[in-house]
Amino acid sequence: TIDEWEDTMRQVAANPDPVEIQEVLEISYTNLKCDMDKSIFLHIACFLEGEEKDYIIKLLAQCDLYTVVGIRNLMYRCLVYVEDGRVMMHQLIKEMGREVVRKESPKEPGKRSRLWHHQDCIDVLQDQS
């Protein structure tokens, strides 16, 4: 909601440390009530930001995710927005989403739910992590 975002912005203004900013932004993610919405958010943050909304809806529907409602919920939480038919997100929010995935297994990328960084992919495929 707008009130939640205003509170978050006040927290960010009071705590300009980049690590703390990520933690404050992560509150919006953790407060998502539906695991499907969290999954949709992470897919977009890691792979699909900037893609056409219709493409994302069709693609993630194949993963049995309720993407129309999920994207609407993410928009309501100001985690994503649609511009010229494409799903977009602020760079800090994208980084926060990727950090959520990285925290799943900081030292072993092969145990994470998603891989987007080319070196992590190479290491996992070569069984080095």
PDB file of C-alpha atoms in Angstrom, residues 40-126:
ATOM      1  CA  ILE A  40       6.728 -14.829  -9.733  1.00  0.00           C
ATOM      2  CA  PHE A  41       8.663 -11.907  -8.256  1.00  0.00           C
ATOM      3  CA  LEU A  42      11.909 -13.896  -8.103  1.00  0.00           C
ATOM      4  CA  HIS A  43      11.468 -15.170 -11.675  1.00  0.00           C
ATOM      5  CA  ILE A  44      11.020 -11.599 -12.888  1.00  0.00           C
ATOM      6  CA  ALA A  45      13.928 -10.248 -10.815  1.00  0.00           C
ATOM      7  CA  CYS A  46      16.316 -12.962 -11.981  1.00  0.00           C
ATOM      8  CA  PHE A  47      15.294 -13.477 -15.603  1.00  0.00           C
ATOM      9  CA  LEU A  48      12.278 -11.637 -16.941  1.00  0.00           C
ATOM     10  CA  GLU A  49      12.468  -7.951 -16.043  1.00  0.00           C
ATOM     11  CA  GLY A  50      11.885  -5.939 -19.209  1.00  0.00           C
ATOM     12  CA  GLU A  51      10.008  -8.714 -21.020  1.00  0.00           C
ATOM     13  CA  GLU A  52       6.496  -8.244 -22.385  1.00  0.00           C
ATOM     14  CA  LYS A  53       3.790  -8.784 -19.787  1.00  0.00           C
ATOM     15  CA  ASP A  54       1.842 -11.197 -22.015  1.00  0.00           C
ATOM     16  CA  TYR A  55       4.979 -13.292 -22.582  1.00  0.00           C
ATOM     17  CA  ILE A  56       5.654 -13.494 -18.826  1.00  0.00           C
ATOM     18  CA  ILE A  57       2.044 -14.450 -18.138  1.00  0.00           C
ATOM     19  CA  LYS A  58       2.125 -17.280 -20.692  1.00  0.00           C
ATOM     20  CA  LEU A  59       5.594 -18.484 -19.705  1.00  0.00           C
ATOM     21  CA  LEU A  60       5.023 -18.608 -15.952  1.00  0.00           C
ATOM     22  CA  ALA A  61       1.527 -20.051 -16.380  1.00  0.00           C
ATOM     23  CA  GLN A  62       3.355 -23.139 -17.682  1.00  0.00           C
ATOM     24  CA  CYS A  63       4.887 -23.394 -14.191  1.00  0.00           C
ATOM     25  CA  ASP A  64       1.366 -23.549 -12.699  1.00  0.00           C
ATOM     26  CA  LEU A  65       1.652 -20.004 -11.363  1.00  0.00           C
ATOM     27  CA  TYR A  66      -1.348 -17.672 -11.350  1.00  0.00           C
ATOM     28  CA  THR A  67       0.499 -14.961 -13.192  1.00  0.00           C
ATOM     29  CA  VAL A  68      -2.283 -12.484 -13.983  1.00  0.00           C
ATOM     30  CA  VAL A  69      -3.238 -12.167 -10.323  1.00  0.00           C
ATOM     31  CA  GLY A  70       0.384 -12.470  -9.204  1.00  0.00           C
ATOM     32  CA  ILE A  71       1.629  -9.620 -11.386  1.00  0.00           C
ATOM     33  CA  ARG A  72      -1.296  -7.500 -10.251  1.00  0.00           C
ATOM     34  CA  ASN A  73      -0.366  -8.220  -6.614  1.00  0.00           C
ATOM     35  CA  LEU A  74       3.266  -7.280  -7.298  1.00  0.00           C
ATOM     36  CA  MET A  75       2.120  -4.055  -8.945  1.00  0.00           C
ATOM     37  CA  TYR A  76      -0.092  -3.303  -5.942  1.00  0.00           C
ATOM     38  CA  ARG A  77       2.988  -3.711  -3.718  1.00  0.00           C
ATOM     39  CA  CYS A  78       5.001  -1.486  -6.103  1.00  0.00           C
ATOM     40  CA  LEU A  79       7.507  -4.283  -6.689  1.00  0.00           C
ATOM     41  CA  VAL A  80       6.929  -4.155 -10.451  1.00  0.00           C
ATOM     42  CA  TYR A  81       5.253  -1.825 -12.912  1.00  0.00           C
ATOM     43  CA  VAL A  82       4.198  -2.105 -16.539  1.00  0.00           C
ATOM     44  CA  GLU A  83       5.592   0.354 -19.071  1.00  0.00           C
ATOM     45  CA  ASP A  84       4.852   0.041 -22.782  1.00  0.00           C
ATOM     46  CA  GLY A  85       3.516  -3.466 -22.179  1.00  0.00           C
ATOM     47  CA  ARG A  86       6.713  -4.632 -20.452  1.00  0.00           C
ATOM     48  CA  VAL A  87       7.110  -5.645 -16.816  1.00  0.00           C
ATOM     49  CA  MET A  88       9.729  -3.432 -15.199  1.00  0.00           C
ATOM     50  CA  MET A  89      11.209  -2.975 -11.733  1.00  0.00           C
ATOM     51  CA  HIS A  90      13.554  -0.520 -10.084  1.00  0.00           C
ATOM     52  CA  GLN A  91      17.194  -1.634 -10.123  1.00  0.00           C
ATOM     53  CA  LEU A  92      17.377  -1.757  -6.300  1.00  0.00           C
ATOM     54  CA  ILE A  93      14.296  -3.978  -6.168  1.00  0.00           C
ATOM     55  CA  LYS A  94      15.778  -6.259  -8.832  1.00  0.00           C
ATOM     56  CA  GLU A  95      19.024  -6.500  -6.841  1.00  0.00           C
ATOM     57  CA  MET A  96      17.044  -7.248  -3.680  1.00  0.00           C
ATOM     58  CA  GLY A  97      15.237 -10.114  -5.429  1.00  0.00           C
ATOM     59  CA  ARG A  98      18.510 -11.572  -6.636  1.00  0.00           C
ATOM     60  CA  GLU A  99      19.960 -11.213  -3.144  1.00  0.00           C
ATOM     61  CA  VAL A 100      17.014 -13.213  -1.748  1.00  0.00           C
ATOM     62  CA  VAL A 101      17.981 -16.052  -4.112  1.00  0.00           C
ATOM     63  CA  ARG A 102      21.705 -15.705  -3.359  1.00  0.00           C
ATOM     64  CA  LYS A 103      20.998 -16.011   0.382  1.00  0.00           C
ATOM     65  CA  GLU A 104      19.443 -19.441  -0.232  1.00  0.00           C
ATOM     66  CA  SER A 105      22.995 -20.787  -0.504  1.00  0.00           C
ATOM     67  CA  PRO A 106      25.674 -18.069  -0.449  1.00  0.00           C
ATOM     68  CA  LYS A 107      28.639 -20.379  -1.075  1.00  0.00           C
ATOM     69  CA  GLU A 108      27.030 -23.099  -3.215  1.00  0.00           C
ATOM     70  CA  PRO A 109      25.168 -21.670  -6.224  1.00  0.00           C
ATOM     71  CA  GLY A 110      24.038 -25.155  -7.260  1.00  0.00           C
ATOM     72  CA  LYS A 111      21.721 -25.244  -4.244  1.00  0.00           C
ATOM     73  CA  ARG A 112      19.923 -22.019  -5.170  1.00  0.00           C
ATOM     74  CA  SER A 113      16.465 -22.021  -6.729  1.00  0.00           C
ATOM     75  CA  ARG A 114      17.632 -19.891  -9.682  1.00  0.00           C
ATOM     76  CA  LEU A 115      20.909 -19.129 -11.442  1.00  0.00           C
ATOM     77  CA  TRP A 116      21.305 -16.004 -13.569  1.00  0.00           C
ATOM     78  CA  HIS A 117      24.993 -15.095 -13.303  1.00  0.00           C
ATOM     79  CA  HIS A 118      26.999 -16.723 -16.090  1.00  0.00           C
ATOM     80  CA  GLN A 119      29.939 -17.730 -13.891  1.00  0.00           C
ATOM     81  CA  ASP A 120      27.635 -19.413 -11.355  1.00  0.00           C
ATOM     82  CA  CYS A 121      26.018 -21.352 -14.214  1.00  0.00           C
ATOM     83  CA  ILE A 122      29.404 -22.427 -15.574  1.00  0.00           C
ATOM     84  CA  ASP A 123      30.621 -23.476 -12.107  1.00  0.00           C
ATOM     85  CA  VAL A 124      27.489 -25.527 -11.445  1.00  0.00           C
ATOM     86  CA  LEU A 125      27.620 -27.190 -14.855  1.00  0.00           C
ATOM     87  CA  GLN A 126      31.271 -28.025 -14.262  1.00  0.00           C
TER      88      GLN A 126
END
